[in-house]
Amino acid sequence: MPDALTTPTEAQALDAYSRTVITVVEALAPSVASLRVTRRVRGGHVPVGAGSGIVLTPDGFLLTSAHVVAGSRRRGHASFTDGREFSFDTVGADPLSDLAVLRADARDLLPARLGDAEGLRVGQLVVAIGNPNGFAGSVTAGVVSALGRSLPARTRSTSRIIDNVIQTDAALNPGNSGGALATGNGDVVGVNTAVAGVGLGLAVPINAATRQIIGALMTDGRVRRSWLGIAGGPRPLPPRARAAAEGATQAVEVVEVMRDSPAERAGLRAEDLIVAVTGSPVAGVDDLQRLMVADLIGREVRIAVVRGGRRVELTVVPTELTG
């Protein structure tokens, strides 16, 4: 039997949980801003939305959700829990990832520490921190309930799918879009992006692919992306399909093919299992995103899929993702 002297009581376990959440909040809340977004009109600016933002650098770069600042000529004010307020402009936004970078007129902000969502596990404790409507931080805690989700995103001209979204039961409050999803050690591993239902939150992961997006937005104000037009998720390959996949054990399953997309024109179908692009193995959505670089726009690209237990080679010509 477990030693009663070393087994924590329920009260002790709850106290440890509380201390973890409190530590994360105290460290991270000063790095999360409340955003009031405005649009220029004749005679001044009018409010058009609100959200939260995460400090990237001391000199004013902030990370938020693209839908928070959707539209042209967006600017506004960023407020912090210490009472300071700074004006900001939108540097660039990438609707495919629902990420945007802002530049505030500030020089001494406290940057958040970015982590890597690749290390997340289902059941892991996470803390969601936003700063909606100027309140002194809105905090919810919960666990990662699923990984690798897909989230549809649409504009007036294009339908898109945001892949590899983190699902958590840390409920999100209005205005929390663009806020931080952090692990128990305070590393930001996601950007809260939507409320999908009661007791359900979604976040765009911070990983190698999204770090590249953030860097491109900071330096160039835009991200050139090749686009296939599919929604997909990770899936272990059935044993009978592994021979056709040349020994691969993981793939990206095509869940949906967008109408009139490069994928549809190439003959990709729902339930196809993508195992390689241009000869490079694809074991997850991140692999596929990293391979869809700007250099592939307009070029013929070979994609290997497993369909009905057989390997099929398709030729796709990605187009550039446009707004």
PDB file of C-alpha atoms in Angstrom:
ATOM      1  CA  MET A   1       0.000   0.000   0.000  1.00  0.00           C
ATOM      2  CA  PRO A   2       1.185   3.593  -0.625  1.00  0.00           C
ATOM      3  CA  ASP A   3       2.860   5.226   2.335  1.00  0.00           C
ATOM      4  CA  ALA A   4       0.299   7.519   3.964  1.00  0.00           C
ATOM      5  CA  LEU A   5       3.103   9.906   4.895  1.00  0.00           C
ATOM      6  CA  THR A   6       4.129  10.442   1.260  1.00  0.00           C
ATOM      7  CA  THR A   7       0.757  10.325  -0.477  1.00  0.00           C
ATOM      8  CA  PRO A   8      -0.652  13.865  -0.814  1.00  0.00           C
ATOM      9  CA  THR A   9      -4.126  14.465   0.502  1.00  0.00           C
ATOM     10  CA  GLU A  10      -6.822  15.939  -1.723  1.00  0.00           C
ATOM     11  CA  ALA A  11      -6.362  19.302  -0.001  1.00  0.00           C
ATOM     12  CA  GLN A  12      -2.608  19.202  -0.598  1.00  0.00           C
ATOM     13  CA  ALA A  13      -3.102  18.305  -4.257  1.00  0.00           C
ATOM     14  CA  LEU A  14      -5.540  21.178  -4.753  1.00  0.00           C
ATOM     15  CA  ASP A  15      -3.186  23.543  -2.976  1.00  0.00           C
ATOM     16  CA  ALA A  16      -0.326  22.520  -5.289  1.00  0.00           C
ATOM     17  CA  TYR A  17      -2.612  23.027  -8.312  1.00  0.00           C
ATOM     18  CA  SER A  18      -3.555  26.502  -7.053  1.00  0.00           C
ATOM     19  CA  ARG A  19       0.065  27.474  -6.438  1.00  0.00           C
ATOM     20  CA  THR A  20       0.979  26.425  -9.975  1.00  0.00           C
ATOM     21  CA  VAL A  21      -1.804  28.510 -11.532  1.00  0.00           C
ATOM     22  CA  ILE A  22      -1.006  31.511  -9.321  1.00  0.00           C
ATOM     23  CA  THR A  23       2.684  31.360 -10.243  1.00  0.00           C
ATOM     24  CA  VAL A  24       1.865  31.284 -13.953  1.00  0.00           C
ATOM     25  CA  VAL A  25      -0.557  34.193 -13.654  1.00  0.00           C
ATOM     26  CA  GLU A  26       1.825  36.366 -11.647  1.00  0.00           C
ATOM     27  CA  ALA A  27       4.611  35.787 -14.154  1.00  0.00           C
ATOM     28  CA  LEU A  28       2.591  36.100 -17.361  1.00  0.00           C
ATOM     29  CA  ALA A  29      -0.227  38.600 -16.724  1.00  0.00           C
ATOM     30  CA  PRO A  30       2.068  41.665 -17.136  1.00  0.00           C
ATOM     31  CA  SER A  31       2.921  40.386 -20.626  1.00  0.00           C
ATOM     32  CA  VAL A  32      -0.706  40.184 -21.811  1.00  0.00           C
ATOM     33  CA  ALA A  33      -2.374  43.349 -23.110  1.00  0.00           C
ATOM     34  CA  SER A  34      -5.964  44.404 -23.575  1.00  0.00           C
ATOM     35  CA  LEU A  35      -6.480  45.560 -27.160  1.00  0.00           C
ATOM     36  CA  ARG A  36      -9.028  48.138 -28.288  1.00  0.00           C
ATOM     37  CA  VAL A  37      -9.070  48.092 -32.088  1.00  0.00           C
ATOM     38  CA  THR A  38     -10.116  51.098 -34.160  1.00  0.00           C
ATOM     39  CA  ARG A  39     -10.538  51.967 -37.820  1.00  0.00           C
ATOM     40  CA  ARG A  40      -9.785  55.302 -39.420  1.00  0.00           C
ATOM     41  CA  VAL A  41     -12.771  57.149 -40.819  1.00  0.00           C
ATOM     42  CA  ARG A  42     -13.302  60.679 -41.964  1.00  0.00           C
ATOM     43  CA  GLY A  43     -12.919  62.846 -38.910  1.00  0.00           C
ATOM     44  CA  GLY A  44     -11.122  60.350 -36.672  1.00  0.00           C
ATOM     45  CA  HIS A  45     -11.227  56.701 -35.565  1.00  0.00           C
ATOM     46  CA  VAL A  46     -14.122  54.469 -34.573  1.00  0.00           C
ATOM     47  CA  PRO A  47     -13.931  51.316 -32.385  1.00  0.00           C
ATOM     48  CA  VAL A  48     -14.366  48.066 -34.325  1.00  0.00           C
ATOM     49  CA  GLY A  49     -13.350  45.350 -31.893  1.00  0.00           C
ATOM     50  CA  ALA A  50     -11.354  44.180 -28.910  1.00  0.00           C
ATOM     51  CA  GLY A  51      -9.125  41.319 -27.874  1.00  0.00           C
ATOM     52  CA  SER A  52      -5.893  40.451 -26.111  1.00  0.00           C
ATOM     53  CA  GLY A  53      -2.247  40.461 -27.158  1.00  0.00           C
ATOM     54  CA  ILE A  54       1.001  38.829 -26.009  1.00  0.00           C
ATOM     55  CA  VAL A  55       4.239  40.807 -25.693  1.00  0.00           C
ATOM     56  CA  LEU A  56       6.978  39.442 -27.958  1.00  0.00           C
ATOM     57  CA  THR A  57       9.742  42.011 -27.467  1.00  0.00           C
ATOM     58  CA  PRO A  58      10.492  44.867 -25.040  1.00  0.00           C
ATOM     59  CA  ASP A  59      10.313  47.409 -27.896  1.00  0.00           C
ATOM     60  CA  GLY A  60       6.632  46.854 -28.596  1.00  0.00           C
ATOM     61  CA  PHE A  61       6.030  43.843 -30.850  1.00  0.00           C
ATOM     62  CA  LEU A  62       2.805  42.077 -29.819  1.00  0.00           C
ATOM     63  CA  LEU A  63       1.244  38.814 -30.993  1.00  0.00           C
ATOM     64  CA  THR A  64      -2.527  38.432 -31.322  1.00  0.00           C
ATOM     65  CA  SER A  65      -5.192  36.668 -33.396  1.00  0.00           C
ATOM     66  CA  ALA A  66      -5.584  37.811 -36.990  1.00  0.00           C
ATOM     67  CA  HIS A  67      -9.366  38.015 -36.640  1.00  0.00           C
ATOM     68  CA  VAL A  68      -8.979  40.542 -33.807  1.00  0.00           C
ATOM     69  CA  VAL A  69      -7.472  43.056 -36.252  1.00  0.00           C
ATOM     70  CA  ALA A  70      -9.188  41.810 -39.432  1.00  0.00           C
ATOM     71  CA  GLY A  71      -9.577  44.461 -42.103  1.00  0.00           C
ATOM     72  CA  SER A  72      -7.422  47.245 -43.475  1.00  0.00           C
ATOM     73  CA  ARG A  73      -5.780  50.138 -41.622  1.00  0.00           C
ATOM     74  CA  ARG A  74      -6.388  48.667 -38.184  1.00  0.00           C
ATOM     75  CA  ARG A  75      -4.781  50.321 -35.191  1.00  0.00           C
ATOM     76  CA  GLY A  76      -5.746  50.985 -31.586  1.00  0.00           C
ATOM     77  CA  HIS A  77      -4.552  51.005 -28.002  1.00  0.00           C
ATOM     78  CA  ALA A  78      -2.916  48.312 -25.862  1.00  0.00           C
ATOM     79  CA  SER A  79      -3.478  48.504 -22.096  1.00  0.00           C
ATOM     80  CA  PHE A  80      -1.579  46.569 -19.436  1.00  0.00           C
ATOM     81  CA  THR A  81      -2.342  45.452 -15.906  1.00  0.00           C
ATOM     82  CA  ASP A  82      -0.004  48.120 -14.458  1.00  0.00           C
ATOM     83  CA  GLY A  83      -2.203  50.843 -15.978  1.00  0.00           C
ATOM     84  CA  ARG A  84       0.059  51.777 -18.880  1.00  0.00           C
ATOM     85  CA  GLU A  85      -1.480  52.301 -22.318  1.00  0.00           C
ATOM     86  CA  PHE A  86       0.204  52.536 -25.721  1.00  0.00           C
ATOM     87  CA  SER A  87      -1.039  53.116 -29.250  1.00  0.00           C
ATOM     88  CA  PHE A  88      -0.351  50.337 -31.772  1.00  0.00           C
ATOM     89  CA  ASP A  89      -0.432  49.676 -35.513  1.00  0.00           C
ATOM     90  CA  THR A  90      -0.892  46.357 -37.285  1.00  0.00           C
ATOM     91  CA  VAL A  91       2.395  45.175 -38.800  1.00  0.00           C
ATOM     92  CA  GLY A  92       0.914  42.151 -40.573  1.00  0.00           C
ATOM     93  CA  ALA A  93      -1.649  39.374 -40.310  1.00  0.00           C
ATOM     94  CA  ASP A  94      -1.845  35.793 -41.593  1.00  0.00           C
ATOM     95  CA  PRO A  95      -5.439  34.536 -41.686  1.00  0.00           C
ATOM     96  CA  LEU A  96      -4.349  30.958 -42.479  1.00  0.00           C
ATOM     97  CA  SER A  97      -2.807  30.656 -39.012  1.00  0.00           C
ATOM     98  CA  ASP A  98      -5.043  33.318 -37.386  1.00  0.00           C
ATOM     99  CA  LEU A  99      -1.917  35.115 -36.173  1.00  0.00           C
ATOM    100  CA  ALA A 100      -1.088  38.808 -36.379  1.00  0.00           C
ATOM    101  CA  VAL A 101       1.788  40.990 -35.208  1.00  0.00           C
ATOM    102  CA  LEU A 102       1.292  44.504 -33.868  1.00  0.00           C
ATOM    103  CA  ARG A 103       3.801  47.242 -33.007  1.00  0.00           C
ATOM    104  CA  ALA A 104       3.075  49.323 -29.921  1.00  0.00           C
ATOM    105  CA  ASP A 105       4.740  52.656 -29.201  1.00  0.00           C
ATOM    106  CA  ALA A 106       6.648  51.258 -26.217  1.00  0.00           C
ATOM    107  CA  ARG A 107      10.231  50.521 -25.195  1.00  0.00           C
ATOM    108  CA  ASP A 108      10.166  48.652 -21.882  1.00  0.00           C
ATOM    109  CA  LEU A 109       7.553  45.925 -22.114  1.00  0.00           C
ATOM    110  CA  LEU A 110       7.985  42.525 -20.427  1.00  0.00           C
ATOM    111  CA  PRO A 111       8.131  39.782 -23.105  1.00  0.00           C
ATOM    112  CA  ALA A 112       6.378  36.464 -22.559  1.00  0.00           C
ATOM    113  CA  ARG A 113       8.469  33.312 -22.815  1.00  0.00           C
ATOM    114  CA  LEU A 114       7.432  31.294 -25.860  1.00  0.00           C
ATOM    115  CA  GLY A 115       7.440  27.505 -25.549  1.00  0.00           C
ATOM    116  CA  ASP A 116       6.847  24.649 -27.978  1.00  0.00           C
ATOM    117  CA  ALA A 117       3.415  23.052 -28.321  1.00  0.00           C
ATOM    118  CA  GLU A 118       5.020  19.934 -29.804  1.00  0.00           C
ATOM    119  CA  GLY A 119       5.697  18.775 -26.255  1.00  0.00           C
ATOM    120  CA  LEU A 120       2.063  19.038 -25.143  1.00  0.00           C
ATOM    121  CA  ARG A 121       0.194  15.923 -24.065  1.00  0.00           C
ATOM    122  CA  VAL A 122      -3.529  15.293 -23.727  1.00  0.00           C
ATOM    123  CA  GLY A 123      -4.412  15.755 -20.068  1.00  0.00           C
ATOM    124  CA  GLN A 124      -1.654  18.316 -19.400  1.00  0.00           C
ATOM    125  CA  LEU A 125      -2.462  21.351 -17.236  1.00  0.00           C
ATOM    126  CA  VAL A 126      -2.767  24.632 -19.151  1.00  0.00           C
ATOM    127  CA  VAL A 127      -3.670  28.169 -18.108  1.00  0.00           C
ATOM    128  CA  ALA A 128      -5.491  30.625 -20.390  1.00  0.00           C
ATOM    129  CA  ILE A 129      -4.757  34.300 -19.709  1.00  0.00           C
ATOM    130  CA  GLY A 130      -6.421  37.213 -21.459  1.00  0.00           C
ATOM    131  CA  ASN A 131      -6.946  40.856 -20.689  1.00  0.00           C
ATOM    132  CA  PRO A 132     -10.395  41.615 -22.080  1.00  0.00           C
ATOM    133  CA  ASN A 133     -11.952  45.056 -21.847  1.00  0.00           C
ATOM    134  CA  GLY A 134      -9.126  46.405 -19.720  1.00  0.00           C
ATOM    135  CA  PHE A 135      -9.835  44.106 -16.781  1.00  0.00           C
ATOM    136  CA  ALA A 136      -6.837  43.112 -14.667  1.00  0.00           C
ATOM    137  CA  GLY A 137      -6.386  39.748 -16.335  1.00  0.00           C
ATOM    138  CA  SER A 138      -8.932  37.021 -16.994  1.00  0.00           C
ATOM    139  CA  VAL A 139      -7.687  33.578 -15.985  1.00  0.00           C
ATOM    140  CA  THR A 140      -9.053  30.087 -16.532  1.00  0.00           C
ATOM    141  CA  ALA A 141      -7.274  26.767 -16.059  1.00  0.00           C
ATOM    142  CA  GLY A 142      -7.910  23.289 -17.373  1.00  0.00           C
ATOM    143  CA  VAL A 143      -6.284  20.522 -19.347  1.00  0.00           C
ATOM    144  CA  VAL A 144      -5.433  19.831 -22.971  1.00  0.00           C
ATOM    145  CA  SER A 145      -8.406  17.794 -24.147  1.00  0.00           C
ATOM    146  CA  ALA A 146      -7.298  17.145 -27.750  1.00  0.00           C
ATOM    147  CA  LEU A 147      -4.485  17.947 -30.183  1.00  0.00           C
ATOM    148  CA  GLY A 148      -4.358  18.260 -33.964  1.00  0.00           C
ATOM    149  CA  ARG A 149      -7.816  19.782 -34.401  1.00  0.00           C
ATOM    150  CA  SER A 150      -8.773  21.785 -37.520  1.00  0.00           C
ATOM    151  CA  LEU A 151     -10.604  25.108 -37.417  1.00  0.00           C
ATOM    152  CA  PRO A 152     -12.314  26.662 -40.472  1.00  0.00           C
ATOM    153  CA  ALA A 153     -11.551  30.299 -41.228  1.00  0.00           C
ATOM    154  CA  ARG A 154     -13.279  32.343 -43.910  1.00  0.00           C
ATOM    155  CA  THR A 155     -12.942  35.756 -45.493  1.00  0.00           C
ATOM    156  CA  ARG A 156     -15.000  37.360 -48.225  1.00  0.00           C
ATOM    157  CA  SER A 157     -12.941  35.710 -50.970  1.00  0.00           C
ATOM    158  CA  THR A 158     -11.347  32.579 -49.493  1.00  0.00           C
ATOM    159  CA  SER A 159     -12.220  29.626 -47.306  1.00  0.00           C
ATOM    160  CA  ARG A 160      -9.359  28.390 -45.158  1.00  0.00           C
ATOM    161  CA  ILE A 161      -8.553  25.764 -42.593  1.00  0.00           C
ATOM    162  CA  ILE A 162      -6.364  26.431 -39.553  1.00  0.00           C
ATOM    163  CA  ASP A 163      -4.645  23.130 -38.805  1.00  0.00           C
ATOM    164  CA  ASN A 164      -3.193  21.592 -35.663  1.00  0.00           C
ATOM    165  CA  VAL A 165      -5.278  23.638 -33.229  1.00  0.00           C
ATOM    166  CA  ILE A 166      -5.063  22.856 -29.496  1.00  0.00           C
ATOM    167  CA  GLN A 167      -8.366  22.019 -27.806  1.00  0.00           C
ATOM    168  CA  THR A 168      -8.654  22.694 -24.084  1.00  0.00           C
ATOM    169  CA  ASP A 169     -11.405  22.808 -21.481  1.00  0.00           C
ATOM    170  CA  ALA A 170      -9.992  26.085 -20.101  1.00  0.00           C
ATOM    171  CA  ALA A 171     -13.038  28.214 -20.919  1.00  0.00           C
ATOM    172  CA  LEU A 172     -12.429  31.461 -22.817  1.00  0.00           C
ATOM    173  CA  ASN A 173     -14.214  34.710 -22.061  1.00  0.00           C
ATOM    174  CA  PRO A 174     -15.272  37.363 -24.602  1.00  0.00           C
ATOM    175  CA  GLY A 175     -12.242  39.453 -25.557  1.00  0.00           C
ATOM    176  CA  ASN A 176      -9.762  36.662 -24.771  1.00  0.00           C
ATOM    177  CA  SER A 177      -8.916  35.982 -28.426  1.00  0.00           C
ATOM    178  CA  GLY A 178      -5.229  36.717 -28.867  1.00  0.00           C
ATOM    179  CA  GLY A 179      -4.438  35.894 -25.242  1.00  0.00           C
ATOM    180  CA  ALA A 180      -1.916  33.356 -23.999  1.00  0.00           C
ATOM    181  CA  LEU A 181      -2.298  29.628 -23.404  1.00  0.00           C
ATOM    182  CA  ALA A 182       0.527  28.613 -21.069  1.00  0.00           C
ATOM    183  CA  THR A 183       1.889  25.459 -19.483  1.00  0.00           C
ATOM    184  CA  GLY A 184       2.405  25.049 -15.751  1.00  0.00           C
ATOM    185  CA  ASN A 185       5.915  26.490 -16.004  1.00  0.00           C
ATOM    186  CA  GLY A 186       4.701  29.680 -17.686  1.00  0.00           C
ATOM    187  CA  ASP A 187       5.749  28.941 -21.275  1.00  0.00           C
ATOM    188  CA  VAL A 188       3.275  30.277 -23.846  1.00  0.00           C
ATOM    189  CA  VAL A 189       2.380  27.335 -26.107  1.00  0.00           C
ATOM    190  CA  GLY A 190      -0.709  28.738 -27.799  1.00  0.00           C
ATOM    191  CA  VAL A 191      -2.676  31.829 -28.797  1.00  0.00           C
ATOM    192  CA  ASN A 192      -6.325  31.609 -27.783  1.00  0.00           C
ATOM    193  CA  THR A 193      -8.326  31.953 -30.952  1.00  0.00           C
ATOM    194  CA  ALA A 194     -11.997  31.080 -30.443  1.00  0.00           C
ATOM    195  CA  VAL A 195     -14.724  29.835 -28.171  1.00  0.00           C
ATOM    196  CA  ALA A 196     -16.098  26.659 -29.724  1.00  0.00           C
ATOM    197  CA  GLY A 197     -18.746  25.903 -27.125  1.00  0.00           C
ATOM    198  CA  VAL A 198     -19.508  25.798 -23.423  1.00  0.00           C
ATOM    199  CA  GLY A 199     -16.404  24.697 -21.546  1.00  0.00           C
ATOM    200  CA  LEU A 200     -14.365  24.432 -24.753  1.00  0.00           C
ATOM    201  CA  GLY A 201     -11.504  26.615 -25.958  1.00  0.00           C
ATOM    202  CA  LEU A 202      -9.192  26.506 -28.960  1.00  0.00           C
ATOM    203  CA  ALA A 203      -5.681  27.874 -29.402  1.00  0.00           C
ATOM    204  CA  VAL A 204      -3.224  28.185 -32.292  1.00  0.00           C
ATOM    205  CA  PRO A 205      -0.035  26.352 -31.250  1.00  0.00           C
ATOM    206  CA  ILE A 206       3.380  27.944 -30.859  1.00  0.00           C
ATOM    207  CA  ASN A 207       5.779  25.641 -32.693  1.00  0.00           C
ATOM    208  CA  ALA A 208       8.443  25.715 -35.404  1.00  0.00           C
ATOM    209  CA  ALA A 209       5.904  26.435 -38.157  1.00  0.00           C
ATOM    210  CA  THR A 210       4.167  29.292 -36.349  1.00  0.00           C
ATOM    211  CA  ARG A 211       7.494  30.786 -35.217  1.00  0.00           C
ATOM    212  CA  GLN A 212       8.386  31.121 -38.907  1.00  0.00           C
ATOM    213  CA  ILE A 213       5.064  32.853 -39.518  1.00  0.00           C
ATOM    214  CA  ILE A 214       5.633  35.244 -36.621  1.00  0.00           C
ATOM    215  CA  GLY A 215       9.147  36.051 -37.877  1.00  0.00           C
ATOM    216  CA  ALA A 216       7.884  36.750 -41.402  1.00  0.00           C
ATOM    217  CA  LEU A 217       5.155  39.033 -40.081  1.00  0.00           C
ATOM    218  CA  MET A 218       7.644  40.953 -37.936  1.00  0.00           C
ATOM    219  CA  THR A 219      10.135  41.471 -40.781  1.00  0.00           C
ATOM    220  CA  ASP A 220       7.991  41.594 -43.933  1.00  0.00           C
ATOM    221  CA  GLY A 221       4.467  42.265 -42.683  1.00  0.00           C
ATOM    222  CA  ARG A 222       3.111  39.285 -44.633  1.00  0.00           C
ATOM    223  CA  VAL A 223       3.523  35.562 -45.182  1.00  0.00           C
ATOM    224  CA  ARG A 224       3.619  34.067 -48.657  1.00  0.00           C
ATOM    225  CA  ARG A 225       2.095  30.618 -48.393  1.00  0.00           C
ATOM    226  CA  SER A 226       1.482  27.899 -50.929  1.00  0.00           C
ATOM    227  CA  TRP A 227      -2.047  26.518 -50.614  1.00  0.00           C
ATOM    228  CA  LEU A 228      -3.462  23.060 -51.290  1.00  0.00           C
ATOM    229  CA  GLY A 229      -7.017  23.551 -50.042  1.00  0.00           C
ATOM    230  CA  ILE A 230      -7.478  20.669 -47.619  1.00  0.00           C
ATOM    231  CA  ALA A 231      -8.366  20.180 -43.983  1.00  0.00           C
ATOM    232  CA  GLY A 232      -6.376  17.420 -42.388  1.00  0.00           C
ATOM    233  CA  GLY A 233      -5.390  15.820 -39.137  1.00  0.00           C
ATOM    234  CA  PRO A 234      -2.739  13.395 -37.878  1.00  0.00           C
ATOM    235  CA  ARG A 235      -3.511   9.691 -38.020  1.00  0.00           C
ATOM    236  CA  PRO A 236      -1.532   6.517 -37.309  1.00  0.00           C
ATOM    237  CA  LEU A 237      -1.319   4.375 -40.410  1.00  0.00           C
ATOM    238  CA  PRO A 238      -3.174   1.054 -40.183  1.00  0.00           C
ATOM    239  CA  PRO A 239      -0.721  -1.883 -40.237  1.00  0.00           C
ATOM    240  CA  ARG A 240      -2.032  -3.058 -43.611  1.00  0.00           C
ATOM    241  CA  ALA A 241      -1.219   0.371 -45.122  1.00  0.00           C
ATOM    242  CA  ARG A 242       2.357   0.613 -43.885  1.00  0.00           C
ATOM    243  CA  ALA A 243       3.829  -1.452 -46.682  1.00  0.00           C
ATOM    244  CA  ALA A 244       2.268   0.910 -49.244  1.00  0.00           C
ATOM    245  CA  ALA A 245       3.660   3.839 -47.237  1.00  0.00           C
ATOM    246  CA  GLU A 246       7.174   2.347 -47.432  1.00  0.00           C
ATOM    247  CA  GLY A 247       7.376   1.742 -43.698  1.00  0.00           C
ATOM    248  CA  ALA A 248       5.870   5.046 -42.481  1.00  0.00           C
ATOM    249  CA  THR A 249       3.704   4.743 -39.373  1.00  0.00           C
ATOM    250  CA  GLN A 250       2.080   8.220 -39.348  1.00  0.00           C
ATOM    251  CA  ALA A 251       0.286  10.289 -41.972  1.00  0.00           C
ATOM    252  CA  VAL A 252      -2.012  13.268 -42.451  1.00  0.00           C
ATOM    253  CA  GLU A 253      -5.574  12.199 -43.191  1.00  0.00           C
ATOM    254  CA  VAL A 254      -7.485  14.439 -45.587  1.00  0.00           C
ATOM    255  CA  VAL A 255     -10.702  15.346 -43.795  1.00  0.00           C
ATOM    256  CA  GLU A 256     -12.076  17.835 -46.329  1.00  0.00           C
ATOM    257  CA  VAL A 257     -11.125  19.057 -49.802  1.00  0.00           C
ATOM    258  CA  MET A 258     -12.081  22.663 -50.568  1.00  0.00           C
ATOM    259  CA  ARG A 259     -14.060  23.319 -53.744  1.00  0.00           C
ATOM    260  CA  ASP A 260     -12.083  24.519 -56.785  1.00  0.00           C
ATOM    261  CA  SER A 261      -8.807  24.123 -54.888  1.00  0.00           C
ATOM    262  CA  PRO A 262      -5.459  22.770 -56.157  1.00  0.00           C
ATOM    263  CA  ALA A 263      -6.134  19.614 -54.148  1.00  0.00           C
ATOM    264  CA  GLU A 264      -9.516  19.051 -55.811  1.00  0.00           C
ATOM    265  CA  ARG A 265      -8.054  19.645 -59.281  1.00  0.00           C
ATOM    266  CA  ALA A 266      -5.280  17.135 -58.539  1.00  0.00           C
ATOM    267  CA  GLY A 267      -7.747  14.457 -57.447  1.00  0.00           C
ATOM    268  CA  LEU A 268      -7.117  14.408 -53.692  1.00  0.00           C
ATOM    269  CA  ARG A 269     -10.055  12.924 -51.791  1.00  0.00           C
ATOM    270  CA  ALA A 270     -11.342  12.860 -48.244  1.00  0.00           C
ATOM    271  CA  GLU A 271      -9.829   9.908 -46.316  1.00  0.00           C
ATOM    272  CA  ASP A 272      -6.632   9.955 -48.403  1.00  0.00           C
ATOM    273  CA  LEU A 273      -3.573   9.524 -46.166  1.00  0.00           C
ATOM    274  CA  ILE A 274      -0.757  11.894 -47.173  1.00  0.00           C
ATOM    275  CA  VAL A 275       2.608  10.249 -46.469  1.00  0.00           C
ATOM    276  CA  ALA A 276       5.066  12.349 -48.518  1.00  0.00           C
ATOM    277  CA  VAL A 277       5.434  15.662 -50.371  1.00  0.00           C
ATOM    278  CA  THR A 278       8.245  16.045 -52.932  1.00  0.00           C
ATOM    279  CA  GLY A 279       9.796  12.923 -51.439  1.00  0.00           C
ATOM    280  CA  SER A 280       9.866  14.290 -47.867  1.00  0.00           C
ATOM    281  CA  PRO A 281       7.954  12.213 -45.290  1.00  0.00           C
ATOM    282  CA  VAL A 282       4.797  13.717 -43.804  1.00  0.00           C
ATOM    283  CA  ALA A 283       4.017  12.393 -40.335  1.00  0.00           C
ATOM    284  CA  GLY A 284       1.843  15.258 -39.106  1.00  0.00           C
ATOM    285  CA  VAL A 285       0.206  18.563 -39.965  1.00  0.00           C
ATOM    286  CA  ASP A 286       3.323  20.489 -38.934  1.00  0.00           C
ATOM    287  CA  ASP A 287       5.379  18.581 -41.506  1.00  0.00           C
ATOM    288  CA  LEU A 288       2.871  19.452 -44.212  1.00  0.00           C
ATOM    289  CA  GLN A 289       2.809  23.121 -43.223  1.00  0.00           C
ATOM    290  CA  ARG A 290       6.604  23.379 -43.207  1.00  0.00           C
ATOM    291  CA  LEU A 291       6.757  21.883 -46.703  1.00  0.00           C
ATOM    292  CA  MET A 292       4.173  24.284 -48.155  1.00  0.00           C
ATOM    293  CA  VAL A 293       6.697  27.089 -48.702  1.00  0.00           C
ATOM    294  CA  ALA A 294       6.449  30.031 -51.092  1.00  0.00           C
ATOM    295  CA  ASP A 295       8.875  28.381 -53.534  1.00  0.00           C
ATOM    296  CA  LEU A 296       6.227  25.771 -54.404  1.00  0.00           C
ATOM    297  CA  ILE A 297       3.682  28.327 -55.649  1.00  0.00           C
ATOM    298  CA  GLY A 298       2.836  27.537 -59.274  1.00  0.00           C
ATOM    299  CA  ARG A 299       5.152  24.512 -59.430  1.00  0.00           C
ATOM    300  CA  GLU A 300       4.218  20.871 -59.943  1.00  0.00           C
ATOM    301  CA  VAL A 301       4.514  19.040 -56.621  1.00  0.00           C
ATOM    302  CA  ARG A 302       4.384  15.264 -56.192  1.00  0.00           C
ATOM    303  CA  ILE A 303       2.243  14.104 -53.276  1.00  0.00           C
ATOM    304  CA  ALA A 304       2.161  10.470 -52.180  1.00  0.00           C
ATOM    305  CA  VAL A 305      -1.024   9.214 -50.540  1.00  0.00           C
ATOM    306  CA  VAL A 306      -2.284   5.877 -49.335  1.00  0.00           C
ATOM    307  CA  ARG A 307      -5.773   5.221 -50.680  1.00  0.00           C
ATOM    308  CA  GLY A 308      -7.581   1.951 -50.073  1.00  0.00           C
ATOM    309  CA  GLY A 309      -4.355   0.305 -48.969  1.00  0.00           C
ATOM    310  CA  ARG A 310      -2.492   1.316 -52.150  1.00  0.00           C
ATOM    311  CA  ARG A 311       0.111   4.025 -52.691  1.00  0.00           C
ATOM    312  CA  VAL A 312      -1.014   6.669 -55.184  1.00  0.00           C
ATOM    313  CA  GLU A 313       1.191   9.452 -56.592  1.00  0.00           C
ATOM    314  CA  LEU A 314      -0.587  12.721 -57.457  1.00  0.00           C
ATOM    315  CA  THR A 315       0.675  15.952 -59.012  1.00  0.00           C
ATOM    316  CA  VAL A 316      -0.553  19.141 -57.378  1.00  0.00           C
ATOM    317  CA  VAL A 317       0.149  22.740 -58.387  1.00  0.00           C
ATOM    318  CA  PRO A 318      -0.190  24.853 -55.217  1.00  0.00           C
ATOM    319  CA  THR A 319      -1.433  28.402 -55.563  1.00  0.00           C
ATOM    320  CA  GLU A 320      -0.601  31.363 -53.350  1.00  0.00           C
ATOM    321  CA  LEU A 321      -2.938  31.908 -50.460  1.00  0.00           C
ATOM    322  CA  THR A 322      -4.604  35.282 -50.936  1.00  0.00           C
ATOM    323  CA  GLY A 323      -6.881  37.293 -48.705  1.00  0.00           C
TER     324      GLY A 323
END
